[in-house]
PDB file of C-alpha atoms and ligand atoms in Angstrom:
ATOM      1  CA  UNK R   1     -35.353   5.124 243.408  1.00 57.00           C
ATOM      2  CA  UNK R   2     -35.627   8.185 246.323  1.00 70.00           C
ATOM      3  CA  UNK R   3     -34.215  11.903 244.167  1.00 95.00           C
ATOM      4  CA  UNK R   4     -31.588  11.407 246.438  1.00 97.00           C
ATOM      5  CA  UNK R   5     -29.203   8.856 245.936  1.00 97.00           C
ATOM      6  CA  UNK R   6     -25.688   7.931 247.053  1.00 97.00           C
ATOM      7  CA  UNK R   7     -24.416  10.021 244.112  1.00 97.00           C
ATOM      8  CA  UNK R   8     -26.169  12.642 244.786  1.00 97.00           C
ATOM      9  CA  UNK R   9     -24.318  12.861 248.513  1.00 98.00           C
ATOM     10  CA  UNK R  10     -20.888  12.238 246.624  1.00 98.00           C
ATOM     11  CA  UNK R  11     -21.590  15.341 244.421  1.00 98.00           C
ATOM     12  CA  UNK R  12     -22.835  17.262 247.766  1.00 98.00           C
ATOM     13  CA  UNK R  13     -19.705  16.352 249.382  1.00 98.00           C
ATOM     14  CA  UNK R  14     -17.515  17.292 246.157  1.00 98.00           C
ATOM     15  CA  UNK R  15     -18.677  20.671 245.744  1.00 97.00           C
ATOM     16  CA  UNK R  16     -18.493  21.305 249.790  1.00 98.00           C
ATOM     17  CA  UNK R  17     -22.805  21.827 250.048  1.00 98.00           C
ATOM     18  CA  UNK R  18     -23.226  20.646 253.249  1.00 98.00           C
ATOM     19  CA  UNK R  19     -25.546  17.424 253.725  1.00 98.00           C
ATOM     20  CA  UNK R  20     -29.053  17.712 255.979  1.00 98.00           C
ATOM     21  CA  UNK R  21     -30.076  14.452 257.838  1.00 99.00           C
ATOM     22  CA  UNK R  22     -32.601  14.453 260.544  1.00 99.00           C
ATOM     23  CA  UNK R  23     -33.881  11.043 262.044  1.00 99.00           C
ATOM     24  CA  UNK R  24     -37.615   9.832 261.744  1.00 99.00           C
ATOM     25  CA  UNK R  25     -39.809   7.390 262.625  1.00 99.00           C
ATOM     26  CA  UNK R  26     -43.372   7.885 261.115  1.00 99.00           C
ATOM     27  CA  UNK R  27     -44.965   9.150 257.388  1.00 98.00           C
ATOM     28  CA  UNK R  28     -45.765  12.460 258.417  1.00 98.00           C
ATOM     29  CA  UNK R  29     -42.799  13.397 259.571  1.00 98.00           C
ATOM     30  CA  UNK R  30     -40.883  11.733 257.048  1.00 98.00           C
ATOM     31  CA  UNK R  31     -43.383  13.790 254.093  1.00 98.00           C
ATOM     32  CA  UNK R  32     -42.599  17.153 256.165  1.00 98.00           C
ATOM     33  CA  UNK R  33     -39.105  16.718 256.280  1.00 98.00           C
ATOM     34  CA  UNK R  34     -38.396  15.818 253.137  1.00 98.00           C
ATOM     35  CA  UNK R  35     -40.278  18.367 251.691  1.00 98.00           C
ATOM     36  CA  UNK R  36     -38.714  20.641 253.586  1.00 98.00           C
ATOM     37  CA  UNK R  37     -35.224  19.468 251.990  1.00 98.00           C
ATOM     38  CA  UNK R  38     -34.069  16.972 254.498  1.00 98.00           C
ATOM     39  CA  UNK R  39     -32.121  14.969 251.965  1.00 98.00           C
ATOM     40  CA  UNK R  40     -31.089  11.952 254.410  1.00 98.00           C
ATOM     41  CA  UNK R  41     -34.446  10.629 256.262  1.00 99.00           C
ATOM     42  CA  UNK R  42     -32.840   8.430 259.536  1.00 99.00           C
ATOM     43  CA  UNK R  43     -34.500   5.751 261.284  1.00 99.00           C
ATOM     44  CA  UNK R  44     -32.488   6.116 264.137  1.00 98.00           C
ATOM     45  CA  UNK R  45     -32.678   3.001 266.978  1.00 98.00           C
ATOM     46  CA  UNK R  46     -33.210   6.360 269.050  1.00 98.00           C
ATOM     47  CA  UNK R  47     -36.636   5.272 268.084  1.00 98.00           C
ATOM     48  CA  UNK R  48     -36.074   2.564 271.825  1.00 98.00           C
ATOM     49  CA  UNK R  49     -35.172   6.072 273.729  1.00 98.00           C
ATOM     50  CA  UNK R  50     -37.814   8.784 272.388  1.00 98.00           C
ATOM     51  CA  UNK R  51     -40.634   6.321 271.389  1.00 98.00           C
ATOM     52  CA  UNK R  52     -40.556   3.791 273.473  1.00 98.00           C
ATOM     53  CA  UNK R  53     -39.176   5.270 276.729  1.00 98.00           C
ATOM     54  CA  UNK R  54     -35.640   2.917 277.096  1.00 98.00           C
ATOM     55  CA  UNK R  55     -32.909   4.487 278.871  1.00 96.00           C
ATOM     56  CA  UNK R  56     -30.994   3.009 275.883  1.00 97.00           C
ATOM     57  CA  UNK R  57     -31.066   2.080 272.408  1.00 98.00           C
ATOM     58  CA  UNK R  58     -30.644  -1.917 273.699  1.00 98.00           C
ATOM     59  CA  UNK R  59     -33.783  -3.181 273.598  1.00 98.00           C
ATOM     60  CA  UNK R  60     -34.690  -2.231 270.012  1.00 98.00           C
ATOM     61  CA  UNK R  61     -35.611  -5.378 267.900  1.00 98.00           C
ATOM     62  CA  UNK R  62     -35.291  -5.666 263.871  1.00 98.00           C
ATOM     63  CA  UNK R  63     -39.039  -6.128 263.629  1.00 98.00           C
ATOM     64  CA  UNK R  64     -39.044  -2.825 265.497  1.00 98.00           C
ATOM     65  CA  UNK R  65     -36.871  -1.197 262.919  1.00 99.00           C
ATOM     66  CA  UNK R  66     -38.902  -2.834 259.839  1.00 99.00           C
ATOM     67  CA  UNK R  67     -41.735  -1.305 261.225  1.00 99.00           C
ATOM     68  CA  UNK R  68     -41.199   2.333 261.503  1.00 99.00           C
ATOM     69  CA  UNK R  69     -38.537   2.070 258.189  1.00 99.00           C
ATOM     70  CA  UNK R  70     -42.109   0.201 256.198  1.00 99.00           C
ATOM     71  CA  UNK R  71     -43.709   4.266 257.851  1.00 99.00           C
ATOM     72  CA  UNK R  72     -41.177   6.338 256.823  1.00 99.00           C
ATOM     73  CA  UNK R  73     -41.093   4.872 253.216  1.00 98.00           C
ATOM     74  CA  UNK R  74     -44.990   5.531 253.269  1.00 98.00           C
ATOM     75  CA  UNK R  75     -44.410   9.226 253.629  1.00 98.00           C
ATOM     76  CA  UNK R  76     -41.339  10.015 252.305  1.00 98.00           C
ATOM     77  CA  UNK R  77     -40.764  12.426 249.169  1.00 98.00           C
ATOM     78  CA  UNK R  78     -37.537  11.530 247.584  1.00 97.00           C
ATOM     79  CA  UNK R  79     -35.502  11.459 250.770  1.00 98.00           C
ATOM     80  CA  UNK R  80     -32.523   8.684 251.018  1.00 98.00           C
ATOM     81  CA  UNK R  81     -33.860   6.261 253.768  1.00 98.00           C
ATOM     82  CA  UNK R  82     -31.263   5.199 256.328  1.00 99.00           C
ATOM     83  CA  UNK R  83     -32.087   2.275 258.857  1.00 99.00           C
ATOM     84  CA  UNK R  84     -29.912   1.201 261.756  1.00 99.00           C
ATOM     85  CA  UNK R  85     -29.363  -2.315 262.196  1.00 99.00           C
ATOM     86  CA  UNK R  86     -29.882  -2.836 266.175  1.00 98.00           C
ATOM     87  CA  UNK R  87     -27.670  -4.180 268.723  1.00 98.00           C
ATOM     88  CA  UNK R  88     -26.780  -7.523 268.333  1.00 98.00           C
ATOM     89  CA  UNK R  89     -28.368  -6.937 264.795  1.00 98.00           C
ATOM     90  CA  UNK R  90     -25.155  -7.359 263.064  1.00 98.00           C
ATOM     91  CA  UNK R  91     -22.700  -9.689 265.648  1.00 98.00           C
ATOM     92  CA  UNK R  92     -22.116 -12.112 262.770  1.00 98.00           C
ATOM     93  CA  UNK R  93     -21.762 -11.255 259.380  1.00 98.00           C
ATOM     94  CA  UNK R  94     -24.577 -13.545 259.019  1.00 98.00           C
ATOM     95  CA  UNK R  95     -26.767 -11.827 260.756  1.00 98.00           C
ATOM     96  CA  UNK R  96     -26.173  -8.391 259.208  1.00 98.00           C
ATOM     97  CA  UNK R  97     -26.888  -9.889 255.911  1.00 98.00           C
ATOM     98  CA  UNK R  98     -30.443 -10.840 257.233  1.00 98.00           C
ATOM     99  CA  UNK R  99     -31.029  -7.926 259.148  1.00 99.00           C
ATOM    100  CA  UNK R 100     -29.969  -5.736 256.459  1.00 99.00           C
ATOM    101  CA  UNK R 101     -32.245  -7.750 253.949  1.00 98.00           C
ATOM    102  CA  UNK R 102     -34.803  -7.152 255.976  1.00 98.00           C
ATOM    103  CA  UNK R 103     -34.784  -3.209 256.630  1.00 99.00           C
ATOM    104  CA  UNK R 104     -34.069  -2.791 252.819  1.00 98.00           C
ATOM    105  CA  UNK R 105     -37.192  -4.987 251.858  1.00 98.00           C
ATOM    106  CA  UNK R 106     -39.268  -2.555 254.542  1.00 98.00           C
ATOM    107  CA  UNK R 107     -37.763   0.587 252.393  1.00 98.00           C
ATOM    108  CA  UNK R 108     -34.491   1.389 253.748  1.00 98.00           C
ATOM    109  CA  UNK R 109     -31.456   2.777 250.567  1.00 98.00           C
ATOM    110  CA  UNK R 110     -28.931   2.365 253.219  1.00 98.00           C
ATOM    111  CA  UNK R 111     -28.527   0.472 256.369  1.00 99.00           C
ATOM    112  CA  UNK R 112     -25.902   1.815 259.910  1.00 99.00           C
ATOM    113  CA  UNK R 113     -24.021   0.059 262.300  1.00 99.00           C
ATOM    114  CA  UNK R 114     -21.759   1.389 264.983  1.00 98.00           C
ATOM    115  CA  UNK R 115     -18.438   0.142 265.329  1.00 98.00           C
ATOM    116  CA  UNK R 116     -14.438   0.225 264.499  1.00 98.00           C
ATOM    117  CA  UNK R 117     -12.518  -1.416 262.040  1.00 98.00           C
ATOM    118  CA  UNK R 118     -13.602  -5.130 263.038  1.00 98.00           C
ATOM    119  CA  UNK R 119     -17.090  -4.052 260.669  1.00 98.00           C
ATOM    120  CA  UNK R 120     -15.025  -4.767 257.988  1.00 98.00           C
ATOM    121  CA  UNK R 121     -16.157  -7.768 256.793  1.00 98.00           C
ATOM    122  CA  UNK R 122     -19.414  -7.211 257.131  1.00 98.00           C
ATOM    123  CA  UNK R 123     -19.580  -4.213 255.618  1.00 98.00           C
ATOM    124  CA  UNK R 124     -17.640  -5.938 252.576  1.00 98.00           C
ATOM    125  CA  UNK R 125     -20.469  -8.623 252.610  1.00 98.00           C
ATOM    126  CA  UNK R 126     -23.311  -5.947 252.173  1.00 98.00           C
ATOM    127  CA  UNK R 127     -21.944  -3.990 250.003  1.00 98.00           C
ATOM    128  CA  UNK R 128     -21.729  -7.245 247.622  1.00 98.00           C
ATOM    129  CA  UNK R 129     -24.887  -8.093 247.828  1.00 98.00           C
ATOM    130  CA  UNK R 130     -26.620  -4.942 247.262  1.00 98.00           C
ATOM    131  CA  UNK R 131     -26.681  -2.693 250.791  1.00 98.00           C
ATOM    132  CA  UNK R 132     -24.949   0.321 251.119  1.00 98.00           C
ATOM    133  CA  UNK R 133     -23.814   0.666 254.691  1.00 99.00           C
ATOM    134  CA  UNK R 134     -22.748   3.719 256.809  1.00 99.00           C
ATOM    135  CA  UNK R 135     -20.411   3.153 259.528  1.00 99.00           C
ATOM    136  CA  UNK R 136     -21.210   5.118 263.026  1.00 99.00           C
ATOM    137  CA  UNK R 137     -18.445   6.176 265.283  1.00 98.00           C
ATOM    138  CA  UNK R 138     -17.044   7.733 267.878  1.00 98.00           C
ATOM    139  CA  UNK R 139     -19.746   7.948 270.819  1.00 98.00           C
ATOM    140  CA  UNK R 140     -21.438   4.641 269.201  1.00 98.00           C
ATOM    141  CA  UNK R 141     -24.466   3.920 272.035  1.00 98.00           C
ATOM    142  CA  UNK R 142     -24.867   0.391 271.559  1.00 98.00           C
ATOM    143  CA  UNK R 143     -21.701   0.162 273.301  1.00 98.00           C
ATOM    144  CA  UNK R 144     -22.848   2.571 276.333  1.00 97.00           C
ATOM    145  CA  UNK R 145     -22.115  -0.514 279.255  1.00 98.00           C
ATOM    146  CA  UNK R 146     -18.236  -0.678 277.877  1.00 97.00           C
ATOM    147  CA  UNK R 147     -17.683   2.916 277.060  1.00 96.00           C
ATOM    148  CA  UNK R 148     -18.945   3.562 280.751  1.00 95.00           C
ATOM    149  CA  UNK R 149     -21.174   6.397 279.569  1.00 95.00           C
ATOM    150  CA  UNK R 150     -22.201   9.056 276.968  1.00 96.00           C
ATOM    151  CA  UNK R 151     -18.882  10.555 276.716  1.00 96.00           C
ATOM    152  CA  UNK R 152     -16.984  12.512 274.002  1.00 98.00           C
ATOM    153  CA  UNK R 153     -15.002  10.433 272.053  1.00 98.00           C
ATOM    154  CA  UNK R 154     -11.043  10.457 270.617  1.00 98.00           C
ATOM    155  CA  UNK R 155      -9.560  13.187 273.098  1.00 97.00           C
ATOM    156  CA  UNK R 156      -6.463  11.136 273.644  1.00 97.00           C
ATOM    157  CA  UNK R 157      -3.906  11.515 270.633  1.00 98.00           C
ATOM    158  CA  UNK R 158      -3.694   7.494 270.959  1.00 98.00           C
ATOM    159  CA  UNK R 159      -7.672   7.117 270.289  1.00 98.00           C
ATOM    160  CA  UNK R 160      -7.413  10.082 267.860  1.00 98.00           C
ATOM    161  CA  UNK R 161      -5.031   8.231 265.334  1.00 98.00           C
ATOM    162  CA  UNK R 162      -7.043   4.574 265.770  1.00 98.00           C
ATOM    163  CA  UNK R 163     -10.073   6.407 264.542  1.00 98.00           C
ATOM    164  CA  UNK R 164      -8.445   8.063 261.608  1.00 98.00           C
ATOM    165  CA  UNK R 165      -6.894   4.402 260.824  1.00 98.00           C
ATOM    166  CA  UNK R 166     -10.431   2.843 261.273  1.00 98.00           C
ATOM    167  CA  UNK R 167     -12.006   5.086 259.221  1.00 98.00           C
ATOM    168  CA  UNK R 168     -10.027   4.566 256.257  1.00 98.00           C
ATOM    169  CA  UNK R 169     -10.314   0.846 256.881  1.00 98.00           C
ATOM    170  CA  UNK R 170     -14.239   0.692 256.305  1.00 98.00           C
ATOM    171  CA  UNK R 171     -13.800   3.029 253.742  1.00 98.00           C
ATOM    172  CA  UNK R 172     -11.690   0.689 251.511  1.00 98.00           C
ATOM    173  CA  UNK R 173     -13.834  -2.323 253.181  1.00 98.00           C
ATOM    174  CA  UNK R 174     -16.605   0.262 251.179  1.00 98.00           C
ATOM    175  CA  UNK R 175     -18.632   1.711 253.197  1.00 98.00           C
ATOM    176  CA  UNK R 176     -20.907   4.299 251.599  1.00 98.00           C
ATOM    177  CA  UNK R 177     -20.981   6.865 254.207  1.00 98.00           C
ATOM    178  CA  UNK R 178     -19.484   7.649 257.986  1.00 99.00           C
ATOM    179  CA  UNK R 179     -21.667   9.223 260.884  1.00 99.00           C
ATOM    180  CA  UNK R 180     -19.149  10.643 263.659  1.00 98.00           C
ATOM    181  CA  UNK R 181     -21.131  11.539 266.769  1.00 98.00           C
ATOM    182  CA  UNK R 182     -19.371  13.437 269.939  1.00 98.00           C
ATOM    183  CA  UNK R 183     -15.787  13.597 268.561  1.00 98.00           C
ATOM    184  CA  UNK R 184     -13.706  16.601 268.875  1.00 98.00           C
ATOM    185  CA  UNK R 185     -14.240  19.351 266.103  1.00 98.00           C
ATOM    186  CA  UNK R 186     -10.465  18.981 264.777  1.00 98.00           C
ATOM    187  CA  UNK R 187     -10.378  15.248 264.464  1.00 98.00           C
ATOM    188  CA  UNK R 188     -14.008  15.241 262.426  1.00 98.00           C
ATOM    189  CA  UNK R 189     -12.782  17.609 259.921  1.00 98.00           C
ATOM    190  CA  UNK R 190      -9.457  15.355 259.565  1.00 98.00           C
ATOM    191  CA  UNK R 191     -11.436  12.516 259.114  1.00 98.00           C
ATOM    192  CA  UNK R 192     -13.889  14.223 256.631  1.00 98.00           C
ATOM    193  CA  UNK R 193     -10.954  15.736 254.762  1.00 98.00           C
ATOM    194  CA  UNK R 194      -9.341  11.760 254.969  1.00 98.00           C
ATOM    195  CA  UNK R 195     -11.659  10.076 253.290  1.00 98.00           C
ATOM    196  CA  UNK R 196     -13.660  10.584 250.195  1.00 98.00           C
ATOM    197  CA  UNK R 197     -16.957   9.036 251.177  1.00 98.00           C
ATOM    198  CA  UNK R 198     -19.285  11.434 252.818  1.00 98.00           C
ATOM    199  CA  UNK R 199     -19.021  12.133 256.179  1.00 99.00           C
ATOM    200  CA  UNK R 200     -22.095  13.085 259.037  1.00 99.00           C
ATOM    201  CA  UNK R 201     -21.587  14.370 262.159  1.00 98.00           C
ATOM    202  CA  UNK R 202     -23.696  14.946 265.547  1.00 98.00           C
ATOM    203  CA  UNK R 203     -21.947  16.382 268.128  1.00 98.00           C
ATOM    204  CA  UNK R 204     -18.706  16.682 265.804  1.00 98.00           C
ATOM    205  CA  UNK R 205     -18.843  20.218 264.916  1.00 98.00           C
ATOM    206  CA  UNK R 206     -19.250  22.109 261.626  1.00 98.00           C
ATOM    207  CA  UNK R 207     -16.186  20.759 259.751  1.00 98.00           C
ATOM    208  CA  UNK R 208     -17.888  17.379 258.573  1.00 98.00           C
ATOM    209  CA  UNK R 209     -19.453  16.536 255.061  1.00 98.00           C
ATOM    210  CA  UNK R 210     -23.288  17.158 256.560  1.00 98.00           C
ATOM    211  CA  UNK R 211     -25.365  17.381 260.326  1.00 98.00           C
ATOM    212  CA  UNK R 212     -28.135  14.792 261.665  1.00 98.00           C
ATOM    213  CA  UNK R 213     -29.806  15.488 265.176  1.00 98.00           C
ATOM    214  CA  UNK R 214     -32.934  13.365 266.493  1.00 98.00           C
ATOM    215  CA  UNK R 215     -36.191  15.024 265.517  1.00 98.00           C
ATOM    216  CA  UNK R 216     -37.599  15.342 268.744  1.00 98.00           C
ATOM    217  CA  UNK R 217     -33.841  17.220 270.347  1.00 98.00           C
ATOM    218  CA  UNK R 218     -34.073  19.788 266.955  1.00 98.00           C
ATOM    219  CA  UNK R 219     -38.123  20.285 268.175  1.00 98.00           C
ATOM    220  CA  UNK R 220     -37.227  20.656 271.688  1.00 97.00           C
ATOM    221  CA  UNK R 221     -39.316  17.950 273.098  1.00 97.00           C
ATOM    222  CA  UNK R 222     -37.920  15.634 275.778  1.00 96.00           C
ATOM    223  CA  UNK R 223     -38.372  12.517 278.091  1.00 95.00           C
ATOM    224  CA  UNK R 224     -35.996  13.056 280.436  1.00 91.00           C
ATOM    225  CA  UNK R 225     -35.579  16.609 280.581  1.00 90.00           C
ATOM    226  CA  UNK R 226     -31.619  17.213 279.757  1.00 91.00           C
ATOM    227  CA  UNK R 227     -30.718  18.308 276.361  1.00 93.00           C
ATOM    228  CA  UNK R 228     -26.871  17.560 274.719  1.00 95.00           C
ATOM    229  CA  UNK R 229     -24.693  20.516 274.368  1.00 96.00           C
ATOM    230  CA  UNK R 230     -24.444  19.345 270.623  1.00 97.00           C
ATOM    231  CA  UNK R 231     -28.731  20.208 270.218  1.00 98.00           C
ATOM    232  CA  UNK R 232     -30.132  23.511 269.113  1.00 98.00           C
ATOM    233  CA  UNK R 233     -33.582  24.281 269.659  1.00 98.00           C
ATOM    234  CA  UNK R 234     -34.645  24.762 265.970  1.00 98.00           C
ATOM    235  CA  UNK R 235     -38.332  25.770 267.229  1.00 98.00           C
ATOM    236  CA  UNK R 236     -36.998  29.053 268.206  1.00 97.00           C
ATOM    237  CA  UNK R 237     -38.657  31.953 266.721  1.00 96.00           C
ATOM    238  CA  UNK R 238     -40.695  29.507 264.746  1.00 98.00           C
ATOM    239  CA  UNK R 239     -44.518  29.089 263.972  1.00 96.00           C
ATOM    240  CA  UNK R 240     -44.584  25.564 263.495  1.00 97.00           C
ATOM    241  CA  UNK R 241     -42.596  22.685 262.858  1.00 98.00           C
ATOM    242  CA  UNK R 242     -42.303  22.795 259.305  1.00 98.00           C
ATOM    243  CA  UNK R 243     -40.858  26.258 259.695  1.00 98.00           C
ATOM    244  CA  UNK R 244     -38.423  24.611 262.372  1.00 98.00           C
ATOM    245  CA  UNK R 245     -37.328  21.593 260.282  1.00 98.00           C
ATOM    246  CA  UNK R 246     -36.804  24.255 257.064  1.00 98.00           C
ATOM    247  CA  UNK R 247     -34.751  26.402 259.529  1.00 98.00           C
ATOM    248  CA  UNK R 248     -32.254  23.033 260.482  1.00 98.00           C
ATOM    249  CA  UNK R 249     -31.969  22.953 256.771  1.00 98.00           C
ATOM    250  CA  UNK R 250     -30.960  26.217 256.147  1.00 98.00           C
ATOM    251  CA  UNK R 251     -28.941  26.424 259.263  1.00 98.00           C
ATOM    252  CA  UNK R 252     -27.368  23.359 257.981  1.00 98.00           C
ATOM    253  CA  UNK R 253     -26.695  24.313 254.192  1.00 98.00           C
ATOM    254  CA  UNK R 254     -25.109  28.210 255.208  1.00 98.00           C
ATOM    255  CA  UNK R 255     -22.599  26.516 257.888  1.00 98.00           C
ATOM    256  CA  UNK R 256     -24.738  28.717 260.798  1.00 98.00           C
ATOM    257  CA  UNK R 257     -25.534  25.146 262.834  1.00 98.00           C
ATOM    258  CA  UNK R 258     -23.699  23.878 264.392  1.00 98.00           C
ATOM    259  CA  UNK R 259     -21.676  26.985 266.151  1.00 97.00           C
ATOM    260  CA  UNK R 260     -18.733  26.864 268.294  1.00 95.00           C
ATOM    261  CA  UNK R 261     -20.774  26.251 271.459  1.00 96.00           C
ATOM    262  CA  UNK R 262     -22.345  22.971 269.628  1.00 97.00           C
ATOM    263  CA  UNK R 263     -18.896  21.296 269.377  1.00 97.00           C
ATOM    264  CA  UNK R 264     -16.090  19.385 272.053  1.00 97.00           C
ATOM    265  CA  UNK R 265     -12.463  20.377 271.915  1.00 96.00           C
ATOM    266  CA  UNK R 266      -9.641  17.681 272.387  1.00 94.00           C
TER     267      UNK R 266
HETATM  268  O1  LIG I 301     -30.262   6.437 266.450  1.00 83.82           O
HETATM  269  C1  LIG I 301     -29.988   7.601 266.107  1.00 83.82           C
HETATM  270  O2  LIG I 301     -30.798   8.541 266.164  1.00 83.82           O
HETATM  271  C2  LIG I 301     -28.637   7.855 265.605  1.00 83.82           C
HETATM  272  C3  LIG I 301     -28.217   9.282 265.423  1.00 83.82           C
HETATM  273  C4  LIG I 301     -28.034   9.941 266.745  1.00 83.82           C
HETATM  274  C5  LIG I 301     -27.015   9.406 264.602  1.00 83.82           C
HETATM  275  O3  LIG I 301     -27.909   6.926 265.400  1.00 83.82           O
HETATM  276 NA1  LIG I 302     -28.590   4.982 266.261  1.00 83.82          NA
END
């Protein structure tokens, strides 16, 4: 068992301590940041984008994702271990059950996919069986070629109240845990306040349960050159990167990260 467990996030999210999540993809990183009190360690399919060099997270495979989850568990000092099931990782209920097996026998506590309320079932499925799952939505980029884009998500009213319903959905379906990414600051803290699991946000503002960014965006390193308006530069000021993942933690825990220039409005 990690020190970190679900409960542990439950309590976090009980007495209002904000949760710190950071993605990773290799030992080191994942023995740095969790000794420097990352709590939630992330193998984010990022991994196709700032490893491999994608201009998406498509072409990830699950052997891909077994890999660098099988590194991170190497490294990792008592971190929960989060894996994200790929695209077309989890079309069938059948398939997220084998997917899932697999990135939990490579070291993953929890497994992600990004969707609405049609994960459901499969999230029903897992949870049976043994595999806590955390729901993504909002800006979910496995779905980049029908959302047209990277684009902030629930600024219509209309889209605003189908995410609050959805939420609550895969919470009773049980999920374990929600990650909101680009949704307006308001409608994250509604939906963090809505349901009782916690809640993660990138690009959501400061109102949710606990933060993630990508490790390389919080290090300032880049492949292509833009940054989000949801990143801070954590390597600011800083004499190395342990000193800039401890900072994201602090920054994280006193409610300083993300600011009102981090966040989208309605
Ligand atoms: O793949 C990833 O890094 C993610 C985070 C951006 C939440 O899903
Ligand atoms: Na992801």
């Amino acid at each position: 068992m990690p020190d970190v467990t679900l409960t542990t996030l439950q309590a976090l999210k009980q007495k209002g301590e904000k949760i710190t999540m950071l993605t990773c993809y290799d030992a080191t990183f994942a023995k740095v940041s969790s000794q420097a009190g990352v709590e939630v360690l992330l193998i984010g399919d990022s991994l196709g984008m700032v490893l491999q060099g994608h201009d998406s997270t498509l072409p990830v495979s699950v052997n891909d994702m077994a890999y660098h989850t099988a590194s991170v568990k190497r490294g990792n000092r008592g971190a929960l271990i989060v894996a994200d099931l790929p695209f077309m990782g989890y079309a069938t209920v059948d398939q997220a059950l084998q997917n899932a097996g697999a990135l939990m026998q490579a070291g993953a506590h929890m497994v992600k996919i990004e969707g609405t309320a049609w994960l459901a079932e499969s999230i029903a499925r897992l949870a049976e069986r043994g595999v806590p799952v955390c729901a993504h939505m909002g800006l979910t980029p496995q779905t980049v070629n029908i959302l047209g884009g990277y684009k902030v998500q629930g600024r219509q009213e209309a889209q605003a109240r189908q995410m609050v319903a959805d939420a609550i959905a895969l919470e009773q379906a049980g999920a374990a845990m929600l990650l909101l990414e680009c949704v307006p600051v308001d409608l994250a803290g509604e939906i963090s306040r809505t349901v009782k699991i916690p809640v993660i946000g990138i690009g959501a503002g400061p109102q949710t349960d606990g933060q993630v960014l990508v490790l390389h965006d919080m290090l300032g390193v880049s492949l292509t050159g833009r940054m989000a308006k949801f990143v801070k530069n954590f390597m600011d000021g800083q004499a190395g990167i342990e000193d800039a993942i401890a900072a994201y933690v602090k920054a994280v825990k006193d409610v300083s990260f993300p600011a009102a220039e981090h966040g989208f409005s309605a």
